[in-house]
Amino acid sequence: MDSLIIDGGVRLRGSVKINGSKNAALPIMAASLLADGPSVLREVPNLSDIHHLVALLKELGAQIEHQADGSLRVEIVDSANSHARYDLVRKMRAGICVLGPLLAKRRYARVSMPGGCAIGDRPVDLHVRGLRALGADIQLDGGDIVARADKLVGAEIFLGGNFGSTVLGTANIMCAATLARGTTVIECAACEPEVSDLAHYLNAMGAKITGQGTPRVVIEGVEGLTGCPYTVAPDRIEAGTFMVAAAITNGEVHLENVRLDHLMAATDKLRSIGVLVEKANGGCTVASARRLEATVITTQPHPGFPTDLQAQFMALLTIADGNSVITEKIFPDRFLHVAELSRLGAHLHKEGATVIIEGQKRLEGAPVMASDLRASAALVLAGLVGRGTTTVNRVYHIDRGYERIEERLNALGAKIKRINQQELEG
Ligand code: EPU
């Protein structure tokens, strides 16, 4: 197991290219199960979650080749096995996004229930409700969701839950509805850019989807879909993480391959606390020259402030001037980073799904434990400013969502070394 050893205190400077979006690439790869013929997917990031989905899709009959230019060629060559096993789905919850495509294309799917994870329970009731509305028979058998449908028929589906819509649920229903007979209307659909990216890919394959990016998505069923070339959108969460890296170190960083229109809430927050964010050369420049102001953040479905940047902004606000408040409205238990940031000297007071952050002048380096993907990113960010050395243990979490994070931060001037646990102990 690897650890990152970070010597804090360097102002980051330079330019970094943002990769394709993990959370767009995963459902897009799964949607390739719907296609006849090959798709060539560009800008798929090289991450462990992607590797796990590649392994799962191969089991489900996909032939997947990494091309010389970094793109992924995906073609379904065998439809005999439609069982997404627990061993593969438990490693990567996004495995659930094969459910809709398998059911629509093969009329049968057996997908292991993903179960909870470090950020909470993560139920799939809305996915099931939506697929049932399209006419699927769905049972639970031995921990697997077993879905069958002789035919799927378009329907009106409401996807709102207690915490808003569901991103992967919308993806599943949208995929299944592309091959259903007639028209499907999803009300309270997730508006996240990753859902729109999936809709664009499905449309490029011949689907008829309108309204993506709004809460009302309309899908006219078609007879079939044909694989095609597609470029995955830039990762807004990776971009937001590098923006915080620039801000927290009082640095100046140019981000290439960024869609600022996908990052309105985060950009607005950064500007309001004193960070300069400017559009520049197909990307943006993020700079900060002074101590930042405190603020109030509430996570919300898109276009509100994203839960996937909550931990990173908490790290940033630990050294702001004054008291900040962060409330988590998507995953109310997503606060594993609170105890670890406190080890670095942050003053945090948690009450239910709200954390009050008493800004400090500085953080102090310490050993900390990564717990989930975004919490780990927050610890690395805090380590960049912590005085002395911060050791972030169990960084496999961060490798799920950030490609070669230490190399890319080091290219901006950071001092981070990756070592494996044995080296650390020896
Ligand atoms: N929910 C239900 N019932 C459902 C599905 C979801 O109640 O059937 C609840 C969840 O418990 C949560 C809320 O609805 O409270 C939103 O969950 P959602 O289904 O939207 O999450 P997801 O689709 O499983 C994706 C991302 C997450 C991101 C969330 C929210 C992928 C692979 N994952 O998860 O990304 O936090 O949307 O934006 O796209 C990450 O990248 O670190 C990450 C966790």
XYZ file of C-alpha atoms and ligand atoms in Angstrom:
470
model
C 0.000 0.000 0.000
C 1.438 3.370 -1.018
C 1.784 6.538 1.034
C 2.462 10.097 -0.042
C 5.075 12.068 1.879
C 4.450 15.777 1.427
C 6.797 18.602 2.399
C 4.471 21.562 2.747
C 4.975 25.245 2.152
C 5.561 25.614 -1.598
C 3.506 28.045 -3.705
C 2.367 26.133 -6.784
C 3.150 27.680 -10.151
C 2.833 26.475 -13.718
C 0.373 24.692 -15.941
C -1.491 21.409 -15.618
C -3.720 19.552 -18.070
C -7.030 18.314 -16.674
C -7.950 14.787 -17.756
C -11.218 13.400 -19.024
C -13.903 12.953 -16.393
C -13.934 9.702 -14.420
C -17.608 10.031 -13.559
C -18.528 10.706 -17.191
C -16.271 7.971 -18.575
C -17.682 5.219 -16.330
C -21.345 5.378 -17.475
C -20.216 6.106 -21.048
C -18.109 2.933 -21.100
C -21.028 0.968 -19.612
C -23.398 2.445 -22.231
C -21.220 0.819 -24.899
C -23.006 -2.421 -23.907
C -25.993 -1.014 -25.844
C -24.125 -0.647 -29.125
C -23.626 -2.756 -32.190
C -20.111 -2.228 -33.500
C -17.100 -0.613 -31.860
C -16.797 2.714 -30.057
C -13.528 4.559 -29.677
C -13.534 6.590 -26.470
C -10.988 9.386 -26.155
C -9.868 11.119 -22.935
C -10.759 8.167 -20.708
C -8.544 8.721 -17.647
C -6.088 6.034 -16.561
C -7.490 5.295 -13.084
C -8.127 2.238 -10.957
C -11.941 2.726 -11.107
C -11.690 2.675 -14.909
C -9.519 -0.482 -14.773
C -12.139 -2.177 -12.590
C -14.902 -1.289 -15.060
C -12.749 -2.565 -17.939
C -12.419 -5.889 -16.086
C -16.190 -5.998 -15.501
C -17.055 -5.145 -19.119
C -14.645 -7.844 -20.338
C -16.511 -10.383 -18.203
C -19.721 -9.150 -19.814
C -18.350 -9.872 -23.291
C -16.560 -6.667 -24.285
C -13.343 -6.663 -26.230
C -11.385 -3.652 -24.977
C -8.160 -2.380 -26.481
C -6.002 0.527 -25.377
C -4.978 2.379 -28.550
C -1.602 4.077 -29.042
C -3.169 7.558 -28.699
C -4.560 6.677 -25.253
C -8.126 6.058 -26.444
C -10.112 2.961 -25.563
C -11.711 0.811 -28.288
C -14.742 -1.004 -26.886
C -16.703 -3.617 -28.813
C -19.208 -6.139 -27.487
C -18.322 -9.501 -29.016
C -20.173 -11.933 -26.735
C -23.513 -11.438 -24.966
C -23.661 -14.739 -23.088
C -22.755 -13.478 -19.609
C -24.876 -10.738 -18.036
C -23.778 -11.218 -14.423
C -21.842 -8.358 -12.786
C -20.285 -10.174 -9.840
C -19.946 -8.815 -6.306
C -16.151 -9.170 -6.445
C -16.002 -6.570 -9.210
C -18.921 -4.298 -8.233
C -17.813 -3.926 -4.596
C -14.482 -2.444 -5.761
C -16.253 0.253 -7.701
C -19.836 1.276 -6.949
C -20.221 2.656 -10.459
C -20.513 -0.995 -11.549
C -24.247 -0.442 -11.018
C -24.291 1.537 -14.279
C -24.176 -1.678 -16.340
C -27.699 -2.514 -15.076
C -29.723 -0.291 -17.451
C -27.656 -1.050 -20.587
C -27.648 -4.836 -19.981
C -31.385 -4.938 -19.343
C -32.197 -2.883 -22.455
C -29.902 -4.750 -24.824
C -30.087 -8.310 -23.479
C -33.444 -8.237 -21.669
C -31.717 -9.709 -18.626
C -29.202 -8.471 -16.061
C -27.870 -9.805 -12.781
C -25.904 -7.093 -10.988
C -24.579 -7.375 -7.470
C -26.023 -4.784 -5.060
C -23.137 -2.359 -4.530
C -23.657 -1.955 -0.766
C -22.503 1.052 1.249
C -19.147 2.770 1.184
C -17.103 5.234 3.210
C -19.357 8.154 2.260
C -22.645 6.547 3.315
C -25.348 3.945 2.577
C -25.733 4.659 -1.145
C -29.090 2.978 -1.874
C -30.287 2.082 -5.407
C -34.059 2.220 -4.851
C -34.514 5.001 -7.420
C -32.671 2.992 -10.111
C -34.992 0.056 -9.419
C -38.130 2.204 -9.338
C -37.273 3.737 -12.732
C -36.513 0.435 -14.441
C -39.725 -1.094 -13.050
C -41.661 1.847 -14.519
C -40.239 0.876 -17.925
C -41.708 -2.600 -17.449
C -38.825 -4.571 -15.943
C -39.385 -7.303 -13.397
C -36.794 -6.809 -10.669
C -36.047 -9.177 -7.783
C -33.268 -9.434 -5.236
C -31.559 -12.831 -5.219
C -28.519 -13.675 -3.118
C -27.419 -10.042 -2.917
C -27.871 -9.561 -6.678
C -30.418 -7.366 -8.443
C -31.994 -9.617 -11.075
C -33.792 -7.660 -13.802
C -35.806 -9.128 -16.674
C -37.962 -7.577 -19.391
C -39.358 -9.124 -22.567
C -39.808 -5.587 -23.748
C -39.328 -2.141 -22.247
C -42.015 0.480 -22.818
C -41.544 4.241 -22.438
C -43.034 5.795 -19.283
C -43.117 8.929 -17.160
C -40.633 8.507 -14.339
C -40.026 10.737 -11.317
C -36.455 10.341 -10.024
C -36.503 12.632 -6.991
C -35.430 11.182 -3.638
C -34.865 12.643 -0.183
C -31.467 13.962 -1.278
C -32.444 15.175 -4.732
C -32.083 13.222 -7.955
C -29.631 10.424 -8.628
C -26.760 10.740 -11.095
C -26.140 7.068 -11.880
C -29.871 6.335 -11.535
C -30.592 8.898 -14.265
C -27.809 7.312 -16.340
C -29.317 3.839 -15.937
C -32.865 4.891 -16.833
C -31.702 7.026 -19.749
C -29.696 4.104 -21.181
C -32.559 1.639 -20.749
C -35.081 4.044 -22.313
C -33.027 4.500 -25.502
C -34.131 1.027 -26.661
C -37.625 1.083 -25.088
C -40.744 1.287 -27.250
C -42.157 4.836 -27.290
C -41.307 7.914 -25.249
C -39.846 8.123 -21.760
C -39.930 11.317 -19.727
C -37.655 11.531 -16.703
C -38.791 14.233 -14.293
C -36.360 15.366 -11.591
C -33.493 13.983 -13.657
C -29.957 14.697 -12.433
C -28.566 17.785 -14.217
C -24.882 16.961 -13.632
C -22.602 17.532 -16.661
C -21.683 13.814 -16.564
C -25.316 12.934 -17.340
C -25.296 15.370 -20.273
C -22.040 13.871 -21.527
C -23.609 10.404 -21.467
C -26.660 11.728 -23.362
C -24.364 13.254 -26.006
C -22.610 9.903 -26.430
C -25.911 8.016 -26.686
C -27.183 10.536 -29.257
C -23.960 10.156 -31.242
C -24.741 6.408 -31.330
C -28.240 7.107 -32.699
C -30.374 7.679 -29.595
C -32.974 10.458 -29.454
C -32.525 12.276 -26.163
C -33.437 15.896 -25.465
C -33.425 17.995 -22.307
C -30.162 16.603 -20.900
C -28.717 19.027 -18.360
C -32.253 19.994 -17.243
C -34.556 18.218 -14.743
C -36.804 16.994 -17.609
C -35.147 14.558 -19.997
C -37.145 13.083 -22.889
C -36.042 9.906 -24.623
C -37.674 8.594 -27.815
C -36.914 4.897 -28.103
C -35.010 3.717 -31.205
C -34.458 0.259 -32.747
C -30.715 0.121 -32.187
C -27.515 2.037 -31.434
C -24.233 1.947 -33.327
C -20.825 2.394 -31.689
C -18.977 5.618 -32.600
C -15.969 7.754 -31.682
C -16.519 10.016 -28.670
C -14.399 12.366 -26.522
C -15.181 12.414 -22.790
C -15.635 15.878 -21.221
C -12.955 17.284 -18.870
C -13.167 16.262 -15.212
C -14.743 19.187 -13.321
C -13.870 17.659 -9.940
C -10.220 17.167 -10.838
C -10.204 20.765 -12.112
C -11.798 21.998 -8.876
C -9.194 20.088 -6.861
C -6.301 21.715 -8.754
C -8.008 25.111 -8.345
C -7.986 24.585 -4.586
C -4.335 23.464 -4.778
C -3.470 26.819 -6.382
C -5.581 28.767 -3.869
C -4.434 26.964 -0.713
C -0.745 27.498 -1.546
C -1.237 31.143 -2.608
C 0.058 30.033 -5.978
C -0.742 30.755 -9.609
C -1.719 27.826 -11.797
C -3.033 27.603 -15.346
C -5.462 24.739 -15.906
C -5.794 23.430 -19.461
C -8.863 21.544 -20.689
C -11.397 22.999 -18.264
C -15.103 23.720 -18.731
C -15.689 26.670 -16.379
C -19.414 26.460 -17.201
C -19.369 23.085 -15.368
C -17.768 24.732 -12.335
C -19.896 27.817 -11.745
C -20.625 27.191 -8.054
C -17.027 26.359 -7.144
C -15.660 29.290 -9.159
C -18.152 31.648 -7.571
C -17.112 30.492 -4.086
C -13.414 30.851 -4.858
C -13.897 34.377 -6.192
C -16.029 35.361 -3.201
C -13.250 34.436 -0.756
C -10.557 36.320 -2.681
C -9.199 33.873 -5.278
C -8.693 35.124 -8.812
C -10.187 32.788 -11.431
C -9.877 33.931 -15.036
C -10.711 32.262 -18.329
C -7.519 31.898 -20.345
C -6.408 29.951 -23.441
C -9.056 27.222 -23.460
C -8.772 26.838 -19.711
C -8.379 29.109 -16.735
C -5.834 30.686 -14.439
C -6.289 30.468 -10.677
C -4.236 32.712 -8.407
C -4.298 33.843 -4.822
C -1.917 36.284 -3.176
C -3.268 36.722 0.361
C -5.088 35.062 3.219
C -8.551 34.053 2.026
C -11.857 34.995 3.595
C -14.211 32.622 5.401
C -17.487 31.569 3.762
C -20.608 29.397 3.955
C -21.010 26.378 1.634
C -23.962 24.020 1.226
C -23.599 21.103 -1.177
C -26.456 20.670 -3.621
C -27.266 18.874 -6.848
C -25.798 20.546 -9.958
C -25.615 23.467 -10.683
C -25.251 23.919 -6.899
C -21.977 23.338 -5.065
C -20.812 19.730 -5.728
C -20.469 17.249 -2.879
C -17.362 15.928 -4.643
C -15.543 19.202 -3.836
C -16.786 19.544 -0.254
C -13.732 17.951 1.407
C -11.236 19.923 -0.707
C -12.947 23.241 0.130
C -12.971 22.297 3.790
C -9.178 21.892 3.602
C -8.954 25.342 1.995
C -11.138 27.010 4.632
C -9.113 25.588 7.546
C -6.632 28.414 6.897
C -9.114 31.147 5.960
C -9.508 34.311 8.003
C -12.564 33.663 10.223
C -15.219 31.011 10.734
C -16.726 29.094 7.816
C -19.684 26.723 7.717
C -20.049 23.692 5.427
C -23.313 21.726 5.242
C -23.491 18.436 3.308
C -26.909 17.890 1.742
C -26.130 15.022 -0.668
C -24.222 12.526 1.494
C -24.810 13.664 5.123
C -22.129 11.256 6.447
C -19.399 12.332 4.053
C -17.118 13.760 6.735
C -14.357 11.192 7.307
C -11.801 13.877 6.496
C -12.841 15.954 9.538
C -10.927 13.860 12.078
C -7.874 13.619 9.821
C -7.766 17.365 9.045
C -7.956 17.941 12.811
C -4.733 15.923 13.147
C -3.084 18.643 11.039
C -4.232 21.320 13.488
C -7.508 22.322 11.824
C -10.198 23.536 14.240
C -13.398 21.784 13.154
C -16.678 21.351 15.001
C -19.123 18.853 13.511
C -22.815 18.888 14.344
C -24.906 16.499 12.258
C -24.318 17.243 8.585
C -22.720 20.644 9.325
C -19.113 21.483 10.125
C -17.945 24.812 11.514
C -14.398 25.613 10.516
C -12.437 28.016 12.686
C -9.804 29.342 10.322
C -6.204 29.025 11.578
C -3.077 30.886 10.475
C -1.386 27.602 9.590
C -1.590 23.789 9.619
C 1.114 21.474 10.955
C 2.277 18.354 9.097
C 1.318 14.960 10.589
C 0.626 11.374 9.531
C -2.984 10.982 8.331
C -5.126 8.231 6.849
C -6.962 8.508 3.531
C -10.521 7.165 3.803
C -12.297 7.842 0.527
C -11.384 9.447 -2.746
C -12.249 13.099 -2.136
C -11.272 13.011 1.552
C -7.831 11.826 0.434
C -7.561 14.700 -2.012
C -8.396 17.093 0.838
C -5.580 15.629 2.947
C -3.070 16.050 0.125
C -4.188 19.671 -0.301
C -3.821 20.311 3.421
C -0.397 18.651 3.309
C 0.685 21.165 0.662
C 0.433 23.960 3.249
C 1.077 22.034 6.481
C 4.344 23.143 8.095
C 6.818 20.241 7.907
C 5.951 16.783 6.651
C 2.524 15.227 6.130
C 2.295 11.524 5.381
C -0.955 10.460 3.723
C -1.372 6.724 4.161
C -3.551 4.380 2.077
C -3.429 6.505 -1.037
C -5.025 3.808 -3.197
C -8.202 5.800 -2.560
C -6.764 8.798 -4.369
C -5.567 6.657 -7.293
C -9.228 5.786 -7.931
C -9.897 9.326 -9.104
C -6.680 11.256 -9.782
C -4.097 10.113 -12.298
C -0.477 10.426 -11.043
C -1.524 13.159 -8.626
C 1.924 13.552 -7.045
C 3.741 13.827 -10.400
C 1.339 16.487 -11.609
C 1.524 18.489 -8.373
C 5.324 18.133 -8.350
C 5.418 19.573 -11.882
C 3.846 22.673 -10.300
C 6.578 22.804 -7.636
C 5.107 20.610 -4.880
C 7.420 18.278 -2.951
C 5.655 14.935 -2.785
C 7.219 11.487 -2.717
C 5.309 8.234 -3.168
C 6.604 5.299 -1.178
C 5.146 1.925 -0.337
C 4.268 1.023 3.241
C 7.201 -1.410 3.565
C 9.680 1.357 2.729
C 7.966 3.510 5.374
C 8.246 0.833 8.048
C 11.739 -0.301 7.017
N -29.931 8.009 -3.561
C -31.093 7.396 -3.129
N -31.590 6.361 -3.875
C -30.993 5.935 -5.029
C -29.809 6.575 -5.457
C -29.292 7.626 -4.709
O -31.648 7.754 -2.111
O -31.503 4.999 -5.659
C -29.368 9.130 -2.776
C -27.933 8.898 -2.327
O -27.858 8.164 -1.128
C -27.443 10.321 -2.164
C -28.152 11.050 -3.303
O -29.291 10.241 -3.619
O -27.888 10.844 -0.947
C -27.314 11.258 -4.546
O -26.723 10.030 -4.961
P -26.426 9.708 -6.474
O -27.206 8.496 -6.878
O -26.592 10.935 -7.309
O -24.898 9.291 -6.427
P -24.196 8.275 -7.432
O -24.823 8.407 -8.755
O -24.107 6.932 -6.814
C -22.389 9.911 -8.402
C -20.901 10.018 -8.401
C -20.419 10.408 -7.008
C -21.068 11.746 -6.634
C -22.593 11.616 -6.699
C -23.317 12.920 -6.426
C -20.153 8.437 -10.058
C -19.442 7.184 -10.363
N -20.308 8.748 -8.781
O -22.716 8.869 -7.474
O -19.011 10.597 -7.130
O -20.681 12.108 -5.337
O -22.971 11.157 -8.017
O -22.929 13.893 -7.322
O -20.572 9.153 -10.950
C -16.779 10.636 -6.392
O -16.429 10.777 -7.559
O -16.006 10.812 -5.420
C -18.158 10.266 -6.099
C -18.520 9.697 -4.949
